[in-house]
Short mmCIF file of C-alpha atoms in Angstrom, two decimals:
data_model
loop_
_atom_site.label_atom_id
_atom_site.label_comp_id
_atom_site.label_asym_id
_atom_site.label_seq_id
_atom_site.Cartn_x
_atom_site.Cartn_y
_atom_site.Cartn_z
CA UNK A 588 19.88 10.99 -8.78
CA UNK A 589 17.90 13.51 -6.91
CA UNK A 590 16.34 13.01 -3.50
CA UNK A 591 14.48 15.79 -1.74
CA UNK A 592 14.41 15.35 2.02
CA UNK A 593 11.08 16.28 3.44
CA UNK A 594 11.89 19.16 5.75
CA UNK A 595 8.28 19.77 6.49
CA UNK A 596 7.91 16.29 7.92
CA UNK A 597 10.86 16.85 10.20
CA UNK A 598 9.39 20.11 11.41
CA UNK A 599 6.11 18.42 12.08
CA UNK A 600 7.92 15.71 14.02
CA UNK A 601 9.33 18.27 16.44
CA UNK A 602 5.90 19.76 16.91
CA UNK A 603 4.35 16.45 17.82
CA UNK A 604 7.25 14.88 19.66
CA UNK A 605 5.17 14.54 22.80
CA UNK A 606 2.19 12.95 21.11
CA UNK A 607 0.79 9.74 22.54
CA UNK A 608 -1.08 6.91 20.95
CA UNK A 609 1.58 5.95 18.41
CA UNK A 610 1.25 2.30 19.35
CA UNK A 611 3.06 0.16 21.87
CA UNK A 612 6.59 -1.05 21.41
CA UNK A 613 7.58 -4.69 21.09
CA UNK A 614 4.11 -5.72 19.92
CA UNK A 615 2.91 -7.75 17.01
CA UNK A 616 0.97 -6.18 14.17
CA UNK A 617 -2.83 -6.35 14.16
CA UNK A 618 -4.16 -9.74 13.18
CA UNK A 619 -4.65 -10.17 9.45
CA UNK A 620 -5.77 -13.10 7.41
CA UNK A 621 -2.63 -14.76 6.07
CA UNK A 622 -2.78 -16.65 2.79
CA UNK A 623 -0.04 -19.08 1.89
CA UNK A 624 3.37 -17.54 2.49
CA UNK A 625 4.68 -18.42 -0.95
CA UNK A 626 5.52 -15.33 -2.98
CA UNK A 627 4.37 -15.09 -6.56
CA UNK A 628 6.80 -16.41 -9.12
CA UNK A 629 7.99 -13.04 -10.41
CA UNK A 630 8.78 -11.76 -6.93
CA UNK A 631 10.21 -15.06 -5.74
CA UNK A 632 12.74 -15.04 -8.55
CA UNK A 633 14.15 -11.82 -7.11
CA UNK A 634 14.79 -13.37 -3.70
CA UNK A 635 18.20 -14.75 -2.81
CA UNK A 636 18.11 -18.54 -2.94
CA UNK A 637 21.08 -19.13 -0.63
CA UNK A 638 20.93 -17.45 2.74
CA UNK A 639 23.38 -17.31 5.59
CA UNK A 640 22.60 -18.03 9.22
CA UNK A 641 23.02 -15.16 11.70
CA UNK A 642 26.19 -15.17 13.76
CA UNK A 643 25.96 -16.85 17.14
CA UNK A 644 24.20 -14.58 19.57
CA UNK A 645 23.38 -11.97 16.92
CA UNK A 646 20.01 -10.33 17.43
CA UNK A 647 18.11 -7.78 15.36
CA UNK A 648 15.61 -5.12 16.33
CA UNK A 649 13.34 -3.82 13.59
CA UNK A 650 11.15 -0.77 13.80
CA UNK A 651 7.85 -1.01 11.92
CA UNK A 652 5.99 2.21 11.15
CA UNK A 653 2.54 1.53 9.71
CA UNK A 654 0.56 4.53 8.51
CA UNK A 655 -2.86 3.28 9.58
CA UNK A 656 -4.65 0.06 10.41
CA UNK A 657 -6.67 -1.45 7.60
CA UNK A 658 -6.89 -4.84 5.91
CA UNK A 659 -4.18 -4.41 3.27
CA UNK A 660 -1.52 -2.76 5.46
CA UNK A 661 -2.19 -5.16 8.34
CA UNK A 662 -1.66 -8.12 5.99
CA UNK A 663 1.61 -6.66 4.66
CA UNK A 664 2.97 -6.15 8.17
CA UNK A 665 2.01 -9.68 9.17
CA UNK A 666 3.69 -11.13 6.09
CA UNK A 667 6.86 -9.17 6.85
CA UNK A 668 6.97 -10.35 10.46
CA UNK A 669 6.19 -13.95 9.52
CA UNK A 670 9.02 -14.10 6.99
CA UNK A 671 11.63 -12.85 9.42
CA UNK A 672 10.35 -14.88 12.34
CA UNK A 673 10.51 -18.03 10.23
CA UNK A 674 14.12 -17.28 9.32
CA UNK A 675 15.42 -15.78 12.57
CA UNK A 676 13.16 -17.05 15.35
CA UNK A 677 13.89 -15.36 18.67
CA UNK A 678 16.84 -13.51 17.15
CA UNK A 679 14.52 -10.82 15.80
CA UNK A 680 12.20 -8.47 17.69
CA UNK A 681 9.79 -5.89 16.31
CA UNK A 682 8.86 -2.46 17.57
CA UNK A 683 5.54 -2.05 15.79
CA UNK A 684 3.88 1.37 15.92
CA UNK A 685 0.74 2.65 14.21
CA UNK A 686 0.60 6.31 13.11
CA UNK A 687 -3.21 6.36 13.08
CA UNK A 688 -3.24 7.88 9.60
CA UNK A 689 -1.14 10.93 10.49
CA UNK A 690 2.01 11.77 8.49
CA UNK A 691 3.47 13.88 11.31
CA UNK A 692 3.09 10.94 13.68
CA UNK A 693 5.01 8.81 11.17
CA UNK A 694 7.89 11.26 11.55
CA UNK A 695 7.72 11.05 15.34
CA UNK A 696 7.76 7.26 15.21
CA UNK A 697 10.70 6.88 12.82
CA UNK A 698 12.75 9.50 14.64
CA UNK A 699 12.23 7.40 17.75
CA UNK A 700 13.49 4.36 15.86
CA UNK A 701 16.61 6.29 14.83
CA UNK A 702 17.23 7.40 18.40
CA UNK A 703 16.84 3.78 19.57
CA UNK A 704 19.35 2.57 16.97
CA UNK A 705 17.18 -0.09 15.38
CA UNK A 706 18.87 -2.32 12.82
CA UNK A 707 16.28 -1.72 10.07
CA UNK A 708 13.08 0.27 9.55
CA UNK A 709 10.09 -1.19 7.72
CA UNK A 710 7.87 1.62 6.46
CA UNK A 711 4.36 0.47 5.57
CA UNK A 712 2.73 2.95 3.12
CA UNK A 713 4.05 6.02 1.33
CA UNK A 714 3.93 8.62 4.16
CA UNK A 715 5.77 6.21 6.45
CA UNK A 716 8.45 5.69 3.78
CA UNK A 717 8.81 9.43 3.23
CA UNK A 718 9.19 10.05 6.95
CA UNK A 719 11.78 7.29 7.35
CA UNK A 720 13.77 8.52 4.36
CA UNK A 721 13.85 12.01 5.86
CA UNK A 722 14.89 10.71 9.28
CA UNK A 723 18.02 8.71 8.42
CA UNK A 724 20.56 8.12 5.69
CA UNK A 725 22.29 5.34 7.63
CA UNK A 726 19.73 2.81 8.86
CA UNK A 727 18.40 0.50 6.10
CA UNK A 728 14.79 1.28 5.17
CA UNK A 729 12.43 -1.10 3.40
CA UNK A 730 9.06 0.14 2.23
CA UNK A 731 6.00 -1.90 1.44
CA UNK A 732 2.49 -1.06 0.19
CA UNK A 733 4.09 1.81 -1.76
CA UNK A 734 2.82 2.26 -5.30
CA UNK A 735 5.58 4.23 -7.02
CA UNK A 736 8.92 4.88 -5.33
CA UNK A 737 10.03 7.54 -7.80
CA UNK A 738 6.93 9.58 -6.97
CA UNK A 739 7.10 8.93 -3.23
CA UNK A 740 10.79 9.88 -2.95
CA UNK A 741 10.85 12.52 -5.70
CA UNK A 742 13.51 10.74 -7.74
CA UNK A 743 13.66 12.15 -11.25
CA UNK A 744 16.01 9.64 -12.88
CA UNK A 745 14.49 6.38 -11.64
CA UNK A 746 16.40 3.22 -12.57
CA UNK A 747 14.74 0.65 -10.31
CA UNK A 748 16.99 1.16 -7.26
CA UNK A 749 17.22 4.32 -5.16
CA UNK A 750 21.02 4.46 -4.84
CA UNK A 751 20.87 5.03 -1.09
CA UNK A 752 19.54 3.35 2.06
CA UNK A 753 16.02 2.66 0.78
CA UNK A 754 14.40 -0.17 -1.15
CA UNK A 755 11.26 -2.28 -0.76
CA UNK A 756 8.22 -3.65 -2.53
CA UNK A 757 5.51 -2.01 -4.62
CA UNK A 758 1.79 -2.76 -4.57
CA UNK A 759 1.29 -1.41 -8.08
CA UNK A 760 -1.22 -3.51 -10.03
CA UNK A 761 -1.73 -3.07 -13.80
CA UNK A 762 -3.69 0.19 -13.77
CA UNK A 763 -4.72 0.01 -17.42
CA UNK A 764 -6.23 -3.41 -16.73
CA UNK A 765 -8.15 -1.98 -13.79
CA UNK A 766 -9.56 0.68 -16.11
CA UNK A 767 -10.73 -1.97 -18.57
CA UNK A 768 -12.80 -3.58 -15.83
CA UNK A 769 -15.32 -0.75 -16.19
CA UNK A 770 -16.09 -1.80 -19.76
CA UNK A 771 -16.23 -5.47 -18.73
CA UNK A 772 -18.50 -5.18 -15.69
CA UNK A 773 -20.26 -1.86 -16.29
CA UNK A 774 -20.64 -1.54 -20.08
CA UNK A 775 -23.37 1.09 -19.77
CA UNK A 776 -21.32 3.44 -17.57
CA UNK A 777 -20.26 6.59 -19.41
CA UNK A 778 -18.94 8.92 -16.69
CA UNK A 779 -16.43 7.60 -14.16
CA UNK A 780 -15.48 9.48 -11.02
CA UNK A 781 -12.04 8.93 -9.46
CA UNK A 782 -12.06 9.46 -5.69
CA UNK A 783 -8.92 9.77 -3.57
CA UNK A 784 -7.24 11.69 -0.74
CA UNK A 785 -5.35 14.76 -1.95
CA UNK A 786 -2.63 14.19 0.66
CA UNK A 787 -1.49 10.90 -0.89
CA UNK A 788 0.97 11.43 -3.75
CA UNK A 789 0.75 7.86 -4.99
CA UNK A 790 -3.05 8.07 -5.15
CA UNK A 791 -2.70 10.99 -7.55
CA UNK A 792 -0.21 8.96 -9.58
CA UNK A 793 -2.71 6.13 -9.93
CA UNK A 794 -5.56 8.52 -10.66
CA UNK A 795 -3.60 10.12 -13.49
CA UNK A 796 -2.78 6.76 -15.11
CA UNK A 797 -6.29 5.35 -14.75
CA UNK A 798 -7.84 8.60 -15.96
CA UNK A 799 -5.82 8.48 -19.18
CA UNK A 800 -6.70 4.81 -19.67
CA UNK A 801 -10.43 5.44 -19.14
CA UNK A 802 -10.42 8.36 -21.55
CA UNK A 803 -8.66 6.12 -24.06
CA UNK A 804 -11.65 3.78 -23.77
CA UNK A 805 -13.97 6.63 -24.66
CA UNK A 806 -15.23 7.30 -21.13
CA UNK A 807 -15.63 10.66 -19.43
CA UNK A 808 -13.59 11.09 -16.23
CA UNK A 809 -14.18 13.42 -13.27
CA UNK A 810 -11.74 13.76 -10.38
CA UNK A 811 -12.89 14.11 -6.77
CA UNK A 812 -10.43 14.63 -3.92
CA UNK A 813 -11.01 14.85 -0.19
CA UNK A 814 -8.61 16.37 2.34
CA UNK A 815 -9.43 13.96 5.16
CA UNK A 816 -12.31 11.92 6.50
CA UNK A 817 -14.12 15.08 7.60
CA UNK A 818 -15.14 15.92 4.05
CA UNK A 819 -15.18 12.40 2.64
CA UNK A 820 -18.93 11.91 2.97
CA UNK A 821 -19.84 15.13 1.16
CA UNK A 822 -17.27 14.59 -1.61
CA UNK A 823 -18.47 11.02 -2.11
CA UNK A 824 -22.07 12.20 -2.33
CA UNK A 825 -21.17 14.72 -5.02
CA UNK A 826 -19.26 12.08 -6.97
CA UNK A 827 -22.18 9.65 -6.79
CA UNK A 828 -24.62 12.33 -7.91
CA UNK A 829 -22.54 13.21 -10.96
CA UNK A 830 -21.12 9.87 -12.10
CA UNK A 831 -22.28 6.42 -13.22
CA UNK A 832 -19.51 4.63 -11.31
CA UNK A 833 -16.43 5.39 -9.21
CA UNK A 834 -12.81 4.26 -9.09
CA UNK A 835 -10.80 4.35 -5.85
CA UNK A 836 -7.03 3.64 -6.06
CA UNK A 837 -4.95 2.04 -3.29
CA UNK A 838 -5.62 5.05 -1.08
CA UNK A 839 -5.00 4.56 2.65
CA UNK A 840 -7.40 7.27 3.77
CA UNK A 841 -10.18 5.69 1.71
CA UNK A 842 -9.23 2.20 2.88
CA UNK A 843 -9.63 3.23 6.52
CA UNK A 844 -13.06 4.79 5.86
CA UNK A 845 -14.84 2.37 3.53
CA UNK A 846 -17.93 2.30 5.75
CA UNK A 847 -18.38 6.02 5.18
CA UNK A 848 -18.05 5.61 1.43
CA UNK A 849 -20.35 2.58 1.30
CA UNK A 850 -23.02 4.37 3.33
CA UNK A 851 -23.24 6.92 0.51
CA UNK A 852 -22.49 4.89 -2.62
CA UNK A 853 -24.68 1.84 -1.99
CA UNK A 854 -27.96 3.75 -1.42
CA UNK A 855 -27.09 5.87 -4.47
CA UNK A 856 -26.67 2.66 -6.50
CA UNK A 857 -23.21 3.83 -7.58
CA UNK A 858 -20.83 0.88 -8.17
CA UNK A 859 -17.17 1.22 -7.20
CA UNK A 860 -14.16 -0.56 -8.67
CA UNK A 861 -11.19 -0.37 -6.31
CA UNK A 862 -7.43 -0.70 -6.52
CA UNK A 863 -7.19 -3.41 -3.87
CA UNK A 864 -9.27 -6.10 -2.19
CA UNK A 865 -9.71 -4.43 1.20
CA UNK A 866 -11.35 -1.34 -0.28
CA UNK A 867 -13.42 -3.49 -2.60
CA UNK A 868 -14.65 -5.58 0.32
CA UNK A 869 -15.54 -2.43 2.21
CA UNK A 870 -17.39 -0.47 -0.46
CA UNK A 871 -16.71 -1.85 -3.94
CA UNK A 872 -17.94 -4.39 -6.43
CA UNK A 873 -14.65 -5.58 -7.92
CA UNK A 874 -10.88 -5.21 -8.00
CA UNK A 875 -7.73 -6.37 -9.74
CA UNK A 876 -5.58 -6.87 -6.68
CA UNK A 877 -2.43 -8.44 -5.31
CA UNK A 878 -1.86 -10.34 -2.06
CA UNK A 879 -0.58 -7.83 0.50
CA UNK A 880 0.48 -10.68 2.79
CA UNK A 881 2.74 -12.04 0.06
CA UNK A 882 4.05 -8.53 -0.61
CA UNK A 883 4.99 -8.10 3.04
CA UNK A 884 6.52 -11.56 3.12
CA UNK A 885 8.85 -10.70 0.25
CA UNK A 886 9.78 -7.48 2.05
CA UNK A 887 10.75 -9.64 5.02
CA UNK A 888 12.94 -11.76 2.77
CA UNK A 889 14.63 -8.60 1.54
CA UNK A 890 15.25 -7.59 5.16
CA UNK A 891 16.96 -10.92 5.78
CA UNK A 892 19.17 -10.38 2.75
CA UNK A 893 20.24 -7.00 4.11
CA UNK A 894 20.65 -7.91 7.78
CA UNK A 895 22.16 -11.38 7.53
CA UNK A 896 23.56 -11.76 4.02
CA UNK A 897 24.97 -8.25 3.85
CA UNK A 898 23.12 -7.25 0.66
CA UNK A 899 23.66 -3.65 -0.44
CA UNK A 900 20.25 -2.03 -0.07
CA UNK A 901 21.23 0.90 -2.27
CA UNK A 902 21.46 -1.41 -5.30
CA UNK A 903 18.43 -3.58 -4.51
CA UNK A 904 15.73 -3.03 -7.12
CA UNK A 905 12.24 -2.39 -5.83
CA UNK A 906 10.25 -5.59 -6.25
CA UNK A 907 6.74 -5.96 -7.60
CA UNK A 908 3.94 -8.40 -6.98
CA UNK A 909 2.93 -10.58 -9.88
CA UNK A 910 -0.29 -12.29 -10.97
CA UNK A 911 -2.94 -9.93 -9.61
CA UNK A 912 -6.40 -11.49 -9.68
CA UNK A 913 -9.76 -10.16 -10.82
CA UNK A 914 -12.15 -10.48 -7.92
CA UNK A 915 -15.70 -9.36 -7.15
CA UNK A 916 -17.91 -8.84 -4.12
CA UNK A 917 -20.88 -11.15 -4.66
CA UNK A 918 -23.27 -9.57 -2.16
CA UNK A 919 -22.83 -6.02 -3.42
CA UNK A 920 -23.02 -7.05 -7.08
CA UNK A 921 -26.26 -8.89 -6.35
CA UNK A 922 -27.73 -5.89 -4.54
CA UNK A 923 -26.84 -3.59 -7.43
CA UNK A 924 -28.05 -6.04 -10.06
CA UNK A 925 -24.63 -6.41 -11.66
CA UNK A 926 -23.78 -9.52 -13.68
CA UNK A 927 -20.10 -10.39 -13.36
CA UNK A 928 -18.44 -11.84 -16.47
CA UNK A 929 -16.30 -14.96 -16.53
CA UNK A 930 -12.76 -14.70 -15.23
CA UNK A 931 -13.62 -13.15 -11.86
CA UNK A 932 -13.31 -14.90 -8.50
CA UNK A 933 -15.54 -14.06 -5.54
CA UNK A 934 -13.80 -12.25 -2.70
CA UNK A 935 -14.05 -13.86 0.70
CA UNK A 936 -15.84 -11.60 3.18
#
């Protein structure tokens, strides 16, 4: 099994070691709407049914590195904290830090966690997971909101578990089913643009899969990438000018800038189908999405298994959310004159 440590991230960490604004220690995650804490059946089956109580006086400190604040990642962090707080009460504390969308800042944060000797690192989003994996081979690392671990960690012979100190949960929804939504909701659309940030490896992974699925449905696909939010508006405008509709995967840069995208796409009358509910709420018409709160909650249960039950993280399979739901944004569909077929539930806004 091959793992390539990200030397460039480590170098960047040294360069930004004195950066401020990484978030305050010992704080809770940003507030996020929390649906019921029950995990979906498929994920719940993976959880250990019998759990041990922590030893008397045993406490745990967990470092949480979240790439950026937006609806999906905030919900995953809240679910993670809720699960562990329910199980451990005051025996667990969290050092939550937000990297403000910067991969180098992720490296600074997780290197600080290593220096502090935290008991476990929760890495929320792919760049945070990559930074944590590069920072330590000893401290257990659990990722969440990561689409494909083999892609994120450059593992060529993926078997479901990493074989070292990393595991977690994946937010991968059925991408082929997302592609089919274009023919269900937008039957007249012929050219679909896929918009994502070029810095996010898992966004490219999703774009490749969805592109192949769309082409298999007889649609023309064009790819549009932006480097950061500085060129997002112009790239979005070009995509809207050239395409009948757009697809945006579970891309964190896009998720943190949906207002910018919506300000271009809505006046252009260009509908967007998104990879998750937060992006869809911000600029889309529909999604096939999971509950990020539930995903984070299951990640918290995995942390308990590792910290208290002594589970071997190197052999823990990455867990997936089940039962994604087709949802639509009623107000935007109405404004664009789109009739939503049966089987879709309105997103709460």
